[in-house]
CSV table of C-alpha atoms in Angstrom, one decimal:
chain,number,residue,atom,x,y,z
A,1,MET,CA,58.7,-33.4,9.7
A,2,ILE,CA,55.6,-35.2,11.6
A,3,SER,CA,52.8,-34.2,13.9
A,4,HIS,CA,54.9,-34.2,18.1
A,5,ASP,CA,57.7,-32.8,16.9
A,6,LYS,CA,56.2,-29.6,15.5
A,7,ASN,CA,54.0,-29.2,18.4
A,8,LYS,CA,56.9,-30.6,21.1
A,9,ASP,CA,57.8,-27.3,22.9
A,10,LEU,CA,54.4,-27.7,23.9
A,11,ILE,CA,54.1,-31.1,24.4
A,12,GLU,CA,57.3,-31.4,26.8
A,13,ARG,CA,55.3,-28.5,28.8
A,14,PHE,CA,52.3,-30.6,29.4
A,15,ASP,CA,54.7,-33.6,29.8
A,16,VAL,CA,58.6,-34.3,29.9
A,17,GLY,CA,59.9,-36.3,27.2
A,18,ALA,CA,56.4,-36.9,25.9
A,19,THR,CA,56.9,-36.2,22.4
A,20,GLU,CA,59.6,-39.3,22.3
A,21,TRP,CA,57.6,-41.9,24.5
A,22,GLY,CA,54.5,-40.7,22.2
A,23,LYS,CA,56.3,-40.8,18.4
A,24,GLU,CA,57.9,-44.4,20.1
A,25,ASN,CA,54.5,-46.1,22.2
A,26,PHE,CA,51.8,-44.1,20.1
A,27,ARG,CA,52.9,-43.1,17.4
A,28,PRO,CA,53.0,-46.7,15.7
A,29,VAL,CA,49.4,-47.9,16.8
A,30,PHE,CA,48.0,-45.6,13.9
A,31,PRO,CA,50.3,-43.0,12.4
A,32,ASP,CA,47.9,-41.2,10.1
A,33,LEU,CA,45.3,-40.4,12.9
A,34,VAL,CA,48.3,-39.8,16.4
A,35,ASP,CA,49.1,-37.4,13.9
A,36,HIS,CA,45.3,-36.1,13.1
A,37,LEU,CA,45.1,-35.9,17.0
A,38,ILE,CA,48.7,-34.2,17.7
A,39,ASP,CA,47.9,-31.3,15.3
A,40,ASP,CA,44.4,-30.8,16.4
A,41,ILE,CA,45.0,-30.9,19.8
A,42,TYR,CA,48.9,-29.3,20.1
A,43,GLY,CA,48.6,-27.3,16.6
A,44,PHE,CA,45.4,-25.7,16.7
A,45,ALA,CA,43.4,-25.7,20.2
A,46,TYR,CA,46.1,-25.5,22.6
A,47,ARG,CA,47.7,-22.5,20.7
A,48,ARG,CA,44.6,-20.3,20.5
A,49,GLU,CA,45.0,-17.2,22.4
A,50,VAL,CA,41.5,-16.8,24.0
A,51,ILE,CA,42.1,-18.3,26.9
A,52,ASP,CA,45.1,-18.8,28.8
A,53,ILE,CA,46.3,-22.2,28.7
A,54,LYS,CA,45.0,-22.8,32.2
A,55,THR,CA,42.0,-22.5,31.7
A,56,ARG,CA,42.0,-24.4,28.6
A,57,HIS,CA,43.7,-26.9,29.9
A,58,LEU,CA,41.0,-26.7,33.1
A,59,ILE,CA,37.8,-27.2,30.2
A,60,SER,CA,39.6,-29.9,29.1
A,61,ILE,CA,39.8,-31.9,32.6
A,62,GLY,CA,36.0,-30.7,32.7
A,63,ILE,CA,35.4,-32.5,29.6
A,64,LEU,CA,37.7,-35.8,29.1
A,65,SER,CA,36.2,-36.4,33.9
A,66,ALA,CA,32.7,-36.0,32.4
A,67,MET,CA,32.6,-37.8,29.2
A,68,GLY,CA,34.1,-40.9,31.2
A,69,GLY,CA,35.7,-43.9,29.5
A,70,CYS,CA,38.7,-42.0,28.6
A,71,GLU,CA,41.0,-43.1,31.6
A,72,ASN,CA,44.6,-43.3,30.2
A,73,GLN,CA,43.8,-39.5,28.2
A,74,LEU,CA,42.8,-37.9,31.9
A,75,GLU,CA,46.5,-39.3,33.3
A,76,PHE,CA,47.8,-37.7,31.1
A,77,GLN,CA,45.8,-34.3,31.2
A,78,LEU,CA,46.2,-34.2,35.0
A,79,LYS,CA,49.7,-35.5,35.3
A,80,ALA,CA,49.4,-32.3,32.9
A,81,ALA,CA,48.0,-30.1,34.6
A,82,LEU,CA,50.1,-30.2,37.0
A,83,ASN,CA,53.0,-29.7,34.9
A,84,LEU,CA,51.6,-26.6,33.9
A,85,GLY,CA,51.6,-24.8,37.2
A,86,LEU,CA,47.5,-25.5,37.8
A,87,THR,CA,47.3,-25.6,42.1
A,88,GLU,CA,45.7,-29.2,43.4
A,89,GLU,CA,43.3,-26.6,44.9
A,90,GLU,CA,41.6,-25.3,41.2
A,91,VAL,CA,41.8,-29.4,39.7
A,92,LYS,CA,39.4,-30.2,42.7
A,93,GLU,CA,37.1,-27.4,41.6
A,94,ALA,CA,36.3,-28.8,37.9
A,95,PHE,CA,35.8,-31.8,39.9
A,96,ILE,CA,33.5,-29.6,41.4
A,97,GLN,CA,31.6,-29.0,38.4
A,98,VAL,CA,31.1,-32.5,36.4
A,99,ALA,CA,29.5,-34.3,40.1
A,100,VAL,CA,27.6,-31.1,39.4
A,101,PHE,CA,26.1,-31.8,36.0
A,102,SER,CA,27.4,-35.2,34.8
A,103,GLY,CA,27.6,-37.0,38.2
A,104,ASN,CA,29.5,-38.2,41.5
A,105,ALA,CA,30.2,-41.4,39.8
A,106,ARG,CA,32.4,-39.3,37.1
A,107,ALA,CA,33.7,-36.5,40.1
A,108,ILE,CA,35.3,-39.3,42.0
A,109,ASN,CA,36.5,-41.0,39.7
A,110,ALA,CA,38.5,-38.4,38.0
A,111,ALA,CA,39.5,-37.4,41.7
A,112,ARG,CA,41.1,-40.7,42.4
A,113,ILE,CA,43.0,-40.7,39.0
A,114,PHE,CA,44.1,-37.1,39.6
A,115,HIS,CA,45.0,-37.8,43.3
A,116,ASP,CA,47.4,-40.5,42.2
A,117,LYS,CA,49.3,-38.3,40.9
A,118,VAL,CA,49.9,-35.8,43.2
A,119,LEU,CA,51.2,-38.2,45.0
A,120,GLU,CA,53.1,-39.4,41.8
A,121,LYS,CA,54.3,-36.1,41.5
A,122,GLN,CA,55.4,-35.7,45.0
A,123,VAL,CA,57.4,-39.0,44.4
A,124,ASP,CA,59.2,-38.1,42.1
A,125,ASN,CA,60.3,-34.7,44.1
A,126,ASP,CA,61.7,-35.9,46.5
A,127,LYS,CA,64.0,-38.0,44.6
């Protein structure tokens, strides 16, 4: 069984339909690497129980925001944050920490991406 299928329960919590999308669009790029990434992210890190999934996700958002150059991953994770039940205010607080420790440019770039994801979710909810 491939990693997307083994971790479907968790992937679908992040973004409904992401399992099939990933198998069709992401996995063909480099199957071995993608399987490794999916196993690490969804099979290992996000299944740990010491901290809850929302806290773990805020940490992930902070790291991706601070790193920069991870816009594709950040877009997915910011959309997932809303699907996992994080509030807009909680996510915005992560950007405050990014600004303090990694700089204003990194924080505002992440905030802009998040703003777009919030607007997309509002449009989806209005359908």
